[in-house]
Amino acid sequence: MIIKGLIPAFCSGETLRTQIEDRIARSREDSFDIWWLGQSGFLVQWNKQCLLFDPYLSDSLTKKYSGTEKPHARMGELVIQPYLLDKINIVTSSHNHTDHLDAETLQPLLKANPNLKFLIPEANRSFVCERVGCSFDFPLGLNDGDNLKIGPFEFFGVPAAHNTIERDDKGRCKFMGFVVKFGKWTIYHSGDTLLYDGMAATLAPFQVDVAFLPINGNDPSRGVAGNLNCSEAAGLGKAIDARLVIPHHYHMFEFNTAEPADFAKAADAIQQPYKILRLGETMSIS
């Protein structure tokens, strides 16, 4: 059901679930599929394996901040209920903010996928387990500079600055991005981040094929930590020689968004290839 006033999803609900299952059934080693599920959530399917980055598939923040000075008014339609995503092998949380670590999303997702692997920054283990209600040893932890193989996917931890590179008392990053290698491809999900010294130098050697980068910017008046803006996201893609940039972190909450058309203009100006996905839309890379 489309709620009046919300940006409608390109594909949603049971229709999206059927599409995902069809792509899994017809998957090949020489291509992979990407869906944007809203905010920073992306589903990647390759060789019948599904990796879900940072899903936020509830209205928990809208309910939490209703009637406060910082309302989280939803802009886009909820693409899919998490319990419908029952073919997920790995899910990530890049940091502890609710739109990247949402109990109302993760709990039904874990129930629907009994063998699911859950990847987090190691620094966040205690917080994650308390919020999600899982056992302390259930999540798989990663630190920046380390790598971990989960099934056919190899993950590399890289720092994220949201707004700074914050570490715990053991020096472990609390905000992270994940570079992932599988088959002949490399993708990068930034989590939430600003630019920081050495960022491009850290990422460039990975030869990233697809970079998922936020574009909502950093406006202190919003009262929340910021991200890359449209020009910075396009520029970072160019600096690391990404074959494709897919923007995210927009059109979820009215107070904290950007326009993808502005990102397209910035990317066109420097000839950085990109793809803007609509809610629930998919694309294949081959």
C-alpha positions as MATLAB code, in Angstrom:
seq = 'MIIKGLIPAFCSGETLRTQIEDRIARSREDSFDIWWLGQSGFLVQWNKQCLLFDPYLSDSLTKKYSGTEKPHARMGELVIQPYLLDKINIVTSSHNHTDHLDAETLQPLLKANPNLKFLIPEANRSFVCERVGCSFDFPLGLNDGDNLKIGPFEFFGVPAAHNTIERDDKGRCKFMGFVVKFGKWTIYHSGDTLLYDGMAATLAPFQVDVAFLPINGNDPSRGVAGNLNCSEAAGLGKAIDARLVIPHHYHMFEFNTAEPADFAKAADAIQQPYKILRLGETMSIS';
ca = [
       0.000    0.000    0.000;
       1.351    3.425   -0.972;
       0.775    6.090    1.677;
      -0.270    9.416    0.172;
       2.570   11.914    0.058;
       5.406    9.393    0.212;
       7.803    8.829   -2.662;
       6.562    5.527   -4.127;
       8.883    2.566   -4.449;
       9.785    1.345   -7.911;
       9.285   -2.210   -6.643;
       8.140   -3.309   -3.195;
       6.634   -5.940   -0.934;
       5.809   -9.392   -2.274;
       6.637   -8.280   -5.824;
      10.150   -7.354   -4.748;
      10.498  -10.592   -2.798;
       9.518  -12.591   -5.902;
      11.988  -10.620   -8.020;
      14.825  -11.323   -5.587;
      14.005  -15.038   -5.519;
      13.898  -15.118   -9.329;
      17.308  -13.450   -9.574;
      18.718  -15.957   -7.081;
      17.328  -18.866   -9.093;
      18.842  -17.512  -12.329;
      22.096  -16.188  -10.871;
      25.426  -16.703  -12.608;
      29.028  -16.325  -11.510;
      29.719  -13.695  -14.182;
      27.231  -11.103  -12.884;
      25.691   -9.792   -9.681;
      22.564   -7.867   -8.726;
      22.080   -4.765   -6.568;
      18.875   -3.434   -4.989;
      18.535   -0.154   -3.110;
      16.213   -0.654   -0.133;
      16.249    2.941    1.108;
      18.591    5.069    3.255;
      21.913    3.125    3.289;
      20.409   -0.304    2.735;
      21.607   -2.316   -0.256;
      21.043   -5.947   -1.141;
      23.743   -7.615   -3.239;
      23.105  -11.033   -4.803;
      25.875  -13.072   -6.414;
      26.049  -16.768   -7.183;
      22.909  -17.456   -5.067;
      24.394  -15.652   -2.041;
      22.750  -12.537   -0.600;
      24.602   -9.798    1.276;
      22.512   -7.085    2.930;
      24.210   -3.818    3.911;
      22.858   -1.707    6.797;
      19.102   -2.248    6.387;
      16.579    0.146    7.918;
      13.168   -1.327    7.171;
      10.863    0.029    9.856;
       9.431    3.276   11.194;
      11.207    3.028   14.537;
      12.866    6.453   14.275;
       9.695    8.159   13.055;
       7.865    6.767   16.083;
      10.710    7.555   18.493;
      10.954   11.223   17.537;
       7.264   11.918   16.945;
       6.237   15.094   18.752;
       9.819   16.146   19.506;
      11.896   19.052   18.218;
      13.623   16.671   15.774;
      10.816   14.790   13.972;
      11.963   12.077   11.586;
       9.224   12.475    9.012;
       9.494    9.698    6.443;
       9.816   10.730    2.777;
       9.873    7.408    0.912;
       7.689    4.337    0.971;
       8.863    1.412    3.097;
      10.208   -0.925    0.424;
       9.759   -4.320    2.087;
       9.028   -5.814    5.481;
      12.186   -7.463    6.855;
      10.517  -10.839    7.469;
       9.981  -11.138    3.698;
      13.751  -11.142    3.149;
      14.244  -14.821    3.957;
      17.118  -15.591    1.593;
      19.794  -13.459    3.292;
      23.200  -14.982    4.072;
      25.011  -11.972    5.583;
      23.838   -8.678    7.063;
      26.042   -5.772    8.166;
      25.842   -2.874   10.581;
      28.502   -0.239    9.961;
      27.826    1.649   13.221;
      25.373    2.012   16.080;
      22.974    4.663   14.762;
      19.470    3.264   14.457;
      19.153    3.709   10.695;
      22.115    1.301   10.458;
      21.396   -0.848   13.513;
      17.641   -1.164   13.892;
      16.214   -3.806   16.208;
      12.815   -3.616   14.480;
      14.561   -4.587   11.238;
      17.183   -7.010   12.500;
      15.112   -9.109   14.876;
      12.566  -10.272   12.252;
      15.384  -10.603    9.731;
      17.317  -12.923   12.050;
      14.177  -14.949   12.723;
      13.513  -15.348    8.980;
      17.131  -16.405    8.328;
      18.277  -18.864   11.038;
      21.743  -19.278    9.499;
      22.352  -15.581    8.956;
      25.848  -14.174    9.621;
      25.941  -10.700   11.213;
      29.006   -8.487   10.613;
      29.745   -5.490   12.839;
      32.661   -3.325   13.974;
      34.209   -5.286   16.849;
      34.208   -2.141   18.985;
      30.399   -2.141   18.993;
      29.799   -5.731   20.130;
      28.288   -5.028   23.557;
      26.001   -2.274   22.291;
      24.885   -4.323   19.275;
      24.032   -7.406   21.314;
      22.053   -5.408   23.845;
      20.026   -3.593   21.177;
      19.372   -6.613   18.974;
      18.939   -9.046   21.840;
      21.400  -11.605   20.509;
      24.084  -13.616   22.287;
      27.426  -11.915   22.850;
      29.325  -14.277   20.547;
      26.791  -14.232   17.698;
      28.029  -11.223   15.651;
      31.241  -11.457   13.654;
      33.490   -8.519   14.515;
      35.914   -6.687   12.236;
      38.460   -3.938   12.864;
      39.855   -1.449   10.390;
      42.883   -2.839    8.605;
      41.662   -6.409    9.119;
      39.877   -8.783    6.766;
      37.432  -11.629    7.252;
      36.074  -14.217    4.825;
      32.394  -15.125    5.203;
      31.281  -17.671    2.645;
      32.335  -16.407   -0.789;
      32.664  -12.789    0.408;
      35.890  -11.334    1.799;
      35.417   -8.211    3.922;
      38.048   -5.555    4.593;
      37.444   -3.013    7.354;
      38.166    0.654    6.627;
      37.599    3.636    8.936;
      34.628    5.960    8.603;
      34.508    9.506   10.012;
      31.046   10.278   11.422;
      31.975   13.025   12.151;
      35.395   11.887   13.351;
      37.222    8.570   13.281;
      36.096    7.481   16.734;
      37.805    4.592   18.527;
      37.169    2.696   21.745;
      39.687    2.345   24.569;
      41.356   -0.506   22.665;
      41.827    1.596   19.528;
      39.074   -0.094   17.538;
      36.908    1.894   15.086;
      33.287    2.467   16.094;
      32.288    3.742   12.637;
      33.409    1.694    9.656;
      33.049    1.054    5.969;
      33.380   -2.339    4.338;
      35.243   -3.221    1.154;
      34.017   -6.579   -0.134;
      35.663   -8.844   -2.697;
      33.796  -11.698   -4.406;
      34.325  -13.392   -7.743;
      36.094  -10.852   -9.922;
      34.474   -7.806   -8.295;
      35.138   -5.387   -5.471;
      32.481   -3.189   -3.881;
      32.665   -0.588   -1.118;
      29.932    0.386    1.311;
      31.082    3.476    3.141;
      28.669    3.422    6.044;
      28.245    7.031    7.185;
      31.335    9.140    6.681;
      32.920   12.468    5.932;
      36.153   12.783    3.981;
      39.301   12.316    6.073;
      43.038   12.457    5.442;
      44.240    9.338    3.679;
      40.770    8.075    2.774;
      41.303    7.960   -0.982;
      44.787    6.470   -0.527;
      43.311    3.711    1.634;
      40.588    2.843   -0.872;
      42.305    3.286   -4.245;
      44.428    0.093   -4.072;
      41.253   -2.013   -3.824;
      40.263   -1.003   -7.378;
      36.611   -0.609   -6.423;
      34.047   -1.494   -9.067;
      30.980   -0.134   -7.256;
      31.062    2.400   -4.407;
      27.964    3.062   -2.310;
      28.421    6.613   -0.979;
      26.178    8.938    1.096;
      25.250   12.360   -0.290;
      23.163   14.071    2.405;
      26.004   16.337    3.540;
      26.991   17.796    6.889;
      24.719   20.531    8.243;
      25.253   21.108   11.996;
      21.819   22.747   12.264;
      20.245   19.316   11.756;
      21.629   18.174   15.095;
      22.978   14.886   13.737;
      26.350   13.667   12.485;
      26.999   14.407    8.828;
      28.125   12.738    5.649;
      29.695   13.437    2.305;
      27.765   15.934    0.226;
      26.971   15.466   -3.450;
      30.191   16.997   -4.756;
      32.349   15.172   -2.204;
      30.791   11.805   -3.031;
      31.376   12.304   -6.738;
      34.924   13.489   -6.061;
      35.738   10.534   -3.834;
      34.506    8.152   -6.519;
      36.808    9.866   -9.000;
      39.761    9.878   -6.578;
      39.570    6.106   -6.028;
      38.820    5.422   -9.708;
      35.530    3.680   -8.916;
      33.899    2.222  -12.000;
      30.489    3.229  -10.654;
      29.130    5.250   -7.728;
      25.642    4.631   -6.360;
      24.469    7.376   -3.976;
      22.498    6.735   -0.792;
      21.360    8.305    2.491;
      18.706   10.594    1.009;
      14.888   10.723    0.702;
      14.372    8.900    4.010;
      13.831   11.754    6.498;
      12.727   15.262    5.561;
      15.196   17.005    7.879;
      18.288   15.123    6.672;
      18.351   14.633    2.926;
      19.725   15.788   -0.417;
      18.630   15.652   -4.033;
      20.174   12.934   -6.231;
      19.909   15.298   -9.198;
      22.544   17.477   -7.520;
      24.807   14.449   -7.185;
      24.241   13.606  -10.872;
      25.229   17.153  -11.839;
      28.416   16.946   -9.747;
      29.345   13.526  -11.146;
      28.680   14.598  -14.730;
      30.939   17.619  -14.258;
      33.952   15.395  -13.491;
      32.913   12.450  -15.685;
      32.438   10.045  -12.779;
      30.161    7.142  -13.831;
      27.156    6.667  -11.550;
      23.729    5.102  -11.248;
      20.844    6.566   -9.270;
      18.517    3.801   -8.110;
      14.898    4.343   -7.163;
      13.495    2.714   -4.025;
      13.375   -1.033   -4.590;
      14.992   -0.758   -7.999;
      17.607   -3.280   -9.122;
      20.503   -3.297  -11.530;
      22.851   -6.016  -12.707;
      26.612   -5.722  -13.100;
      28.288   -8.054  -15.564;
];
